[in-house]
């Protein structure tokens, strides 16, 4: 998610039942490292690495064959990092070097018999990252959402898979009520203008109103944000077809649907 609250998308999801218990650290060669534990039991905490360019499909457990417990990580070089590590049967953490190529703890760097070394932090000059340009305009009361094909749920459109129900409508759902049902175009696309900073979910329906899929996870749009997706529950690495969706050739549907007009740059909603 960007600092202005836009572009919130799934970046990484661990194995079911696991959770991240440390800060995420980045190496010079574009790897992200952190400590992940299974089942809420810190004695099973391992050092995990993913690549920044492909975070959902690059997970490597660097310590699956190592007994003991890891608590934090600090990259020094592409192959050498510092880890807070506790040997088997001991809840006392010390600071060790760790070789990511050999996947083994190395030299003991620092240990204190009275304290556990929870985390190491680099004391050095910090270069502030460049400020991202923001599309958020608080004078605008809505955001725009476009989907290319609601029947694209995997690697193939629904029409290319025998026996797969075809959705023809989407329902936009709020926290305690529905915001409305709108039809999609023949190519499966839809284009919505949604009240900003309001959580919603989307599920797909067939022509009789039966639920085909969803609801999706909770979404929101910041004021003046524009977002697009390829399909519903599609593979996150799918690239959209190079075509103009039929839905964007028309005005977007206003959500909630009981609103017939929105005066942007003002507080009034009609």
CSV table of C-alpha atoms in Angstrom, one decimal:
chain,number,residue,atom,x,y,z
A,1,UNK,CA,0.0,0.0,0.0
A,2,UNK,CA,1.3,3.5,-0.8
A,3,UNK,CA,1.7,6.1,1.9
A,4,UNK,CA,-1.5,7.8,0.7
A,5,UNK,CA,-3.6,4.7,1.2
A,6,UNK,CA,-3.9,3.8,-2.5
A,7,UNK,CA,-3.0,0.6,-4.5
A,8,UNK,CA,-3.6,-1.8,-1.6
A,9,UNK,CA,-2.9,-5.2,-3.0
A,10,UNK,CA,-1.8,-8.6,-1.6
A,11,UNK,CA,2.0,-8.7,-1.6
A,12,UNK,CA,2.8,-11.9,0.3
A,13,UNK,CA,0.8,-14.7,1.9
A,14,UNK,CA,2.6,-17.3,3.9
A,15,UNK,CA,1.8,-21.0,4.3
A,16,UNK,CA,-1.6,-21.3,6.0
A,17,UNK,CA,-1.2,-21.1,9.8
A,18,UNK,CA,2.0,-19.0,9.7
A,19,UNK,CA,2.5,-15.4,10.7
A,20,UNK,CA,5.4,-12.9,10.4
A,21,UNK,CA,6.9,-12.0,13.8
A,22,UNK,CA,9.8,-9.7,12.8
A,23,UNK,CA,10.5,-6.7,10.7
A,24,UNK,CA,10.9,-7.2,7.0
A,25,UNK,CA,14.5,-6.4,5.8
A,26,UNK,CA,15.7,-5.9,2.2
A,27,UNK,CA,19.0,-7.0,0.8
A,28,UNK,CA,21.0,-5.1,-1.8
A,29,UNK,CA,20.0,-7.7,-4.4
A,30,UNK,CA,16.3,-7.3,-4.0
A,31,UNK,CA,15.4,-10.0,-1.5
A,32,UNK,CA,13.1,-9.5,1.4
A,33,UNK,CA,13.9,-11.4,4.6
A,34,UNK,CA,11.8,-11.9,7.8
A,35,UNK,CA,11.1,-14.4,10.5
A,36,UNK,CA,7.9,-16.5,10.1
A,37,UNK,CA,6.4,-18.8,12.7
A,38,UNK,CA,3.9,-21.7,12.4
A,39,UNK,CA,0.9,-22.1,14.5
A,40,UNK,CA,1.7,-19.3,16.9
A,41,UNK,CA,4.6,-21.2,18.3
A,42,UNK,CA,7.8,-19.2,18.3
A,43,UNK,CA,9.9,-22.4,18.7
A,44,UNK,CA,9.1,-23.1,15.1
A,45,UNK,CA,10.2,-19.7,13.8
A,46,UNK,CA,12.2,-19.8,10.6
A,47,UNK,CA,14.1,-17.4,8.4
A,48,UNK,CA,12.2,-16.8,5.2
A,49,UNK,CA,13.3,-15.1,2.0
A,50,UNK,CA,11.2,-13.8,-1.0
A,51,UNK,CA,12.1,-11.7,-4.0
A,52,UNK,CA,10.7,-8.2,-4.3
A,53,UNK,CA,9.8,-8.7,-7.9
A,54,UNK,CA,7.8,-11.9,-7.4
A,55,UNK,CA,6.8,-12.0,-3.7
A,56,UNK,CA,3.9,-14.4,-4.0
A,57,UNK,CA,5.8,-17.2,-5.7
A,58,UNK,CA,9.4,-17.0,-4.5
A,59,UNK,CA,9.2,-18.1,-0.9
A,60,UNK,CA,12.3,-19.9,0.4
A,61,UNK,CA,12.5,-21.3,4.0
A,62,UNK,CA,16.3,-20.9,4.6
A,63,UNK,CA,16.3,-22.6,8.0
A,64,UNK,CA,13.8,-25.5,7.5
A,65,UNK,CA,16.6,-28.0,8.4
A,66,UNK,CA,18.0,-26.1,11.3
A,67,UNK,CA,16.8,-26.7,14.8
A,68,UNK,CA,16.5,-23.7,17.2
A,69,UNK,CA,14.7,-20.5,17.1
A,70,UNK,CA,15.1,-17.3,15.1
A,71,UNK,CA,13.8,-13.9,16.2
A,72,UNK,CA,15.1,-11.2,13.8
A,73,UNK,CA,17.2,-10.6,10.7
A,74,UNK,CA,19.5,-7.8,9.5
A,75,UNK,CA,21.2,-8.1,6.0
A,76,UNK,CA,24.8,-7.0,5.8
A,77,UNK,CA,25.8,-8.3,2.4
A,78,UNK,CA,24.1,-10.4,-0.3
A,79,UNK,CA,25.1,-13.7,1.3
A,80,UNK,CA,25.9,-12.7,4.9
A,81,UNK,CA,23.2,-11.5,7.3
A,82,UNK,CA,22.9,-11.1,11.1
A,83,UNK,CA,20.3,-13.1,12.9
A,84,UNK,CA,19.0,-13.3,16.5
A,85,UNK,CA,19.2,-17.0,17.1
A,86,UNK,CA,18.5,-19.3,20.1
A,87,UNK,CA,20.0,-22.8,20.1
A,88,UNK,CA,17.7,-25.8,20.7
A,89,UNK,CA,16.4,-26.1,24.2
A,90,UNK,CA,17.5,-22.5,25.1
A,91,UNK,CA,15.3,-19.4,25.1
A,92,UNK,CA,18.4,-17.2,25.3
A,93,UNK,CA,19.0,-15.3,22.0
A,94,UNK,CA,22.5,-14.3,20.7
A,95,UNK,CA,23.6,-12.6,17.6
A,96,UNK,CA,25.1,-14.8,14.8
A,97,UNK,CA,26.3,-14.5,11.3
A,98,UNK,CA,24.2,-16.5,8.8
A,99,UNK,CA,25.3,-17.5,5.3
A,100,UNK,CA,22.3,-17.6,3.0
A,101,UNK,CA,24.1,-19.7,0.4
A,102,UNK,CA,25.2,-22.4,2.9
A,103,UNK,CA,22.0,-21.9,4.9
A,104,UNK,CA,23.7,-22.3,8.3
A,105,UNK,CA,24.5,-20.2,11.3
A,106,UNK,CA,28.1,-19.1,11.4
A,107,UNK,CA,30.3,-17.0,13.7
A,108,UNK,CA,28.9,-15.9,17.0
A,109,UNK,CA,29.0,-12.1,16.9
A,110,UNK,CA,27.7,-11.1,20.3
A,111,UNK,CA,26.2,-12.7,23.4
A,112,UNK,CA,25.1,-11.4,26.8
A,113,UNK,CA,24.4,-14.0,29.5
A,114,UNK,CA,22.0,-11.7,31.2
A,115,UNK,CA,20.0,-10.5,28.2
A,116,UNK,CA,18.6,-11.9,24.9
A,117,UNK,CA,19.6,-10.1,21.8
A,118,UNK,CA,16.2,-9.5,20.3
A,119,UNK,CA,17.2,-7.4,17.3
A,120,UNK,CA,20.2,-5.7,15.7
A,121,UNK,CA,19.9,-2.3,14.1
A,122,UNK,CA,22.4,-0.7,11.7
A,123,UNK,CA,23.6,2.7,13.0
A,124,UNK,CA,24.3,4.6,9.8
A,125,UNK,CA,23.1,7.5,7.7
A,126,UNK,CA,19.7,6.9,6.3
A,127,UNK,CA,18.7,8.2,2.9
A,128,UNK,CA,15.1,9.3,2.9
A,129,UNK,CA,13.3,7.6,-0.1
A,130,UNK,CA,11.9,9.7,-2.8
A,131,UNK,CA,8.3,10.9,-2.3
A,132,UNK,CA,5.8,9.2,-4.5
A,133,UNK,CA,3.4,11.4,-6.5
A,134,UNK,CA,-0.1,11.0,-5.2
A,135,UNK,CA,-3.4,11.0,-7.1
A,136,UNK,CA,-5.5,11.5,-4.0
A,137,UNK,CA,-7.6,14.6,-4.2
A,138,UNK,CA,-9.7,15.2,-1.1
A,139,UNK,CA,-12.0,17.5,-3.0
A,140,UNK,CA,-13.2,14.5,-5.1
A,141,UNK,CA,-15.7,12.3,-3.3
A,142,UNK,CA,-15.3,9.1,-5.3
A,143,UNK,CA,-12.8,6.7,-6.9
A,144,UNK,CA,-13.0,4.6,-10.1
A,145,UNK,CA,-12.8,0.8,-10.3
A,146,UNK,CA,-12.6,-1.2,-13.6
A,147,UNK,CA,-12.6,-4.9,-14.1
A,148,UNK,CA,-11.7,-6.4,-17.5
A,149,UNK,CA,-13.6,-9.7,-17.2
A,150,UNK,CA,-15.4,-11.0,-14.1
A,151,UNK,CA,-15.5,-14.5,-15.6
A,152,UNK,CA,-11.7,-14.6,-15.7
A,153,UNK,CA,-11.0,-16.6,-12.5
A,154,UNK,CA,-7.8,-18.4,-13.3
A,155,UNK,CA,-5.7,-18.9,-16.4
A,156,UNK,CA,-8.7,-19.1,-18.8
A,157,UNK,CA,-12.0,-17.2,-19.2
A,158,UNK,CA,-15.0,-19.2,-18.0
A,159,UNK,CA,-16.3,-19.6,-21.5
A,160,UNK,CA,-13.3,-21.8,-22.4
A,161,UNK,CA,-13.9,-24.2,-19.5
A,162,UNK,CA,-16.8,-26.6,-19.9
A,163,UNK,CA,-19.4,-26.6,-17.1
A,164,UNK,CA,-18.3,-23.4,-15.5
A,165,UNK,CA,-21.1,-21.0,-14.6
A,166,UNK,CA,-21.0,-17.6,-16.3
A,167,UNK,CA,-21.6,-14.5,-14.2
A,168,UNK,CA,-23.4,-11.6,-15.7
A,169,UNK,CA,-23.8,-9.2,-12.7
A,170,UNK,CA,-21.8,-7.9,-9.8
A,171,UNK,CA,-23.1,-7.0,-6.3
A,172,UNK,CA,-21.2,-4.4,-4.3
A,173,UNK,CA,-21.6,-5.0,-0.6
A,174,UNK,CA,-21.1,-2.7,2.3
A,175,UNK,CA,-20.5,-3.5,6.0
A,176,UNK,CA,-24.1,-4.0,6.9
A,177,UNK,CA,-26.0,-3.5,3.6
A,178,UNK,CA,-25.7,-3.9,-0.1
A,179,UNK,CA,-24.7,-0.9,-2.2
A,180,UNK,CA,-26.4,-2.4,-5.3
A,181,UNK,CA,-26.3,-4.8,-8.2
A,182,UNK,CA,-25.1,-3.8,-11.6
A,183,UNK,CA,-24.9,-5.7,-14.9
A,184,UNK,CA,-21.6,-6.2,-16.7
A,185,UNK,CA,-20.9,-5.9,-20.4
A,186,UNK,CA,-20.9,-8.8,-22.8
A,187,UNK,CA,-17.1,-9.0,-22.5
A,188,UNK,CA,-17.5,-9.4,-18.7
A,189,UNK,CA,-16.2,-5.9,-17.9
A,190,UNK,CA,-17.6,-3.4,-15.4
A,191,UNK,CA,-16.8,0.2,-14.6
A,192,UNK,CA,-17.8,1.7,-11.2
A,193,UNK,CA,-17.7,5.1,-9.5
A,194,UNK,CA,-17.6,4.3,-5.8
A,195,UNK,CA,-17.9,6.6,-2.8
A,196,UNK,CA,-14.3,7.1,-1.5
A,197,UNK,CA,-12.9,5.9,1.8
A,198,UNK,CA,-15.8,3.4,2.2
A,199,UNK,CA,-15.1,-0.3,2.6
A,200,UNK,CA,-16.8,-2.7,0.2
A,201,UNK,CA,-16.8,-6.2,-1.1
A,202,UNK,CA,-17.8,-7.6,-4.5
A,203,UNK,CA,-19.4,-10.9,-5.5
A,204,UNK,CA,-20.5,-12.1,-8.9
A,205,UNK,CA,-24.0,-13.3,-9.8
A,206,UNK,CA,-25.6,-15.1,-12.7
A,207,UNK,CA,-28.6,-13.8,-14.6
A,208,UNK,CA,-31.0,-15.3,-12.0
A,209,UNK,CA,-29.2,-13.7,-9.1
A,210,UNK,CA,-27.4,-16.8,-7.9
A,211,UNK,CA,-23.9,-16.3,-6.4
A,212,UNK,CA,-21.1,-17.5,-8.6
A,213,UNK,CA,-18.1,-16.4,-6.6
A,214,UNK,CA,-17.1,-14.2,-3.7
A,215,UNK,CA,-17.4,-12.0,-1.9
A,216,UNK,CA,-13.8,-10.9,-2.3
A,217,UNK,CA,-11.7,-9.5,0.5
A,218,UNK,CA,-12.5,-5.9,1.7
A,219,UNK,CA,-11.5,-3.1,-0.7
A,220,UNK,CA,-11.6,0.7,-0.6
A,221,UNK,CA,-10.8,3.5,-2.9
A,222,UNK,CA,-9.2,6.8,-1.9
A,223,UNK,CA,-10.6,10.1,-3.3
A,224,UNK,CA,-9.8,10.3,-7.0
A,225,UNK,CA,-8.1,6.9,-7.0
A,226,UNK,CA,-8.3,4.8,-10.2
A,227,UNK,CA,-7.9,1.0,-9.9
A,228,UNK,CA,-8.2,-1.9,-12.3
A,229,UNK,CA,-8.1,-5.7,-12.2
A,230,UNK,CA,-8.0,-8.5,-14.7
A,231,UNK,CA,-10.8,-10.6,-13.3
A,232,UNK,CA,-12.2,-12.1,-10.1
A,233,UNK,CA,-9.7,-14.3,-8.1
A,234,UNK,CA,-7.4,-14.4,-11.1
A,235,UNK,CA,-3.8,-15.5,-10.7
A,236,UNK,CA,-2.0,-12.4,-9.3
A,237,UNK,CA,0.6,-12.6,-12.0
A,238,UNK,CA,-1.8,-12.6,-14.9
A,239,UNK,CA,-1.3,-9.8,-17.5
A,240,UNK,CA,-4.5,-8.3,-19.0
A,241,UNK,CA,-5.3,-8.7,-22.7
A,242,UNK,CA,-4.4,-5.6,-24.7
A,243,UNK,CA,-7.9,-4.4,-25.4
A,244,UNK,CA,-10.3,-1.7,-24.4
A,245,UNK,CA,-13.0,-3.1,-22.1
A,246,UNK,CA,-16.5,-2.3,-23.3
A,247,UNK,CA,-17.4,-0.9,-19.9
A,248,UNK,CA,-15.0,2.1,-20.1
A,249,UNK,CA,-16.7,3.2,-23.3
A,250,UNK,CA,-19.7,4.3,-21.2
A,251,UNK,CA,-20.1,6.3,-18.0
A,252,UNK,CA,-19.4,4.3,-14.8
A,253,UNK,CA,-22.2,3.1,-12.6
A,254,UNK,CA,-22.4,5.1,-9.4
A,255,UNK,CA,-22.1,3.1,-6.2
A,256,UNK,CA,-24.2,3.1,-4.0
A,257,UNK,CA,-26.8,2.8,-6.8
A,258,UNK,CA,-29.4,4.9,-5.0
A,259,UNK,CA,-27.2,7.9,-5.8
A,260,UNK,CA,-28.1,9.3,-9.2
A,261,UNK,CA,-25.5,12.1,-9.3
A,262,UNK,CA,-22.4,13.1,-7.4
A,263,UNK,CA,-21.1,16.7,-7.3
A,264,UNK,CA,-17.4,16.4,-7.2
A,265,UNK,CA,-15.3,19.0,-5.4
A,266,UNK,CA,-18.3,19.6,-3.0
A,267,UNK,CA,-19.6,17.9,0.1
A,268,UNK,CA,-23.1,17.4,-1.4
A,269,UNK,CA,-24.2,14.0,-2.7
A,270,UNK,CA,-27.4,13.6,-4.6
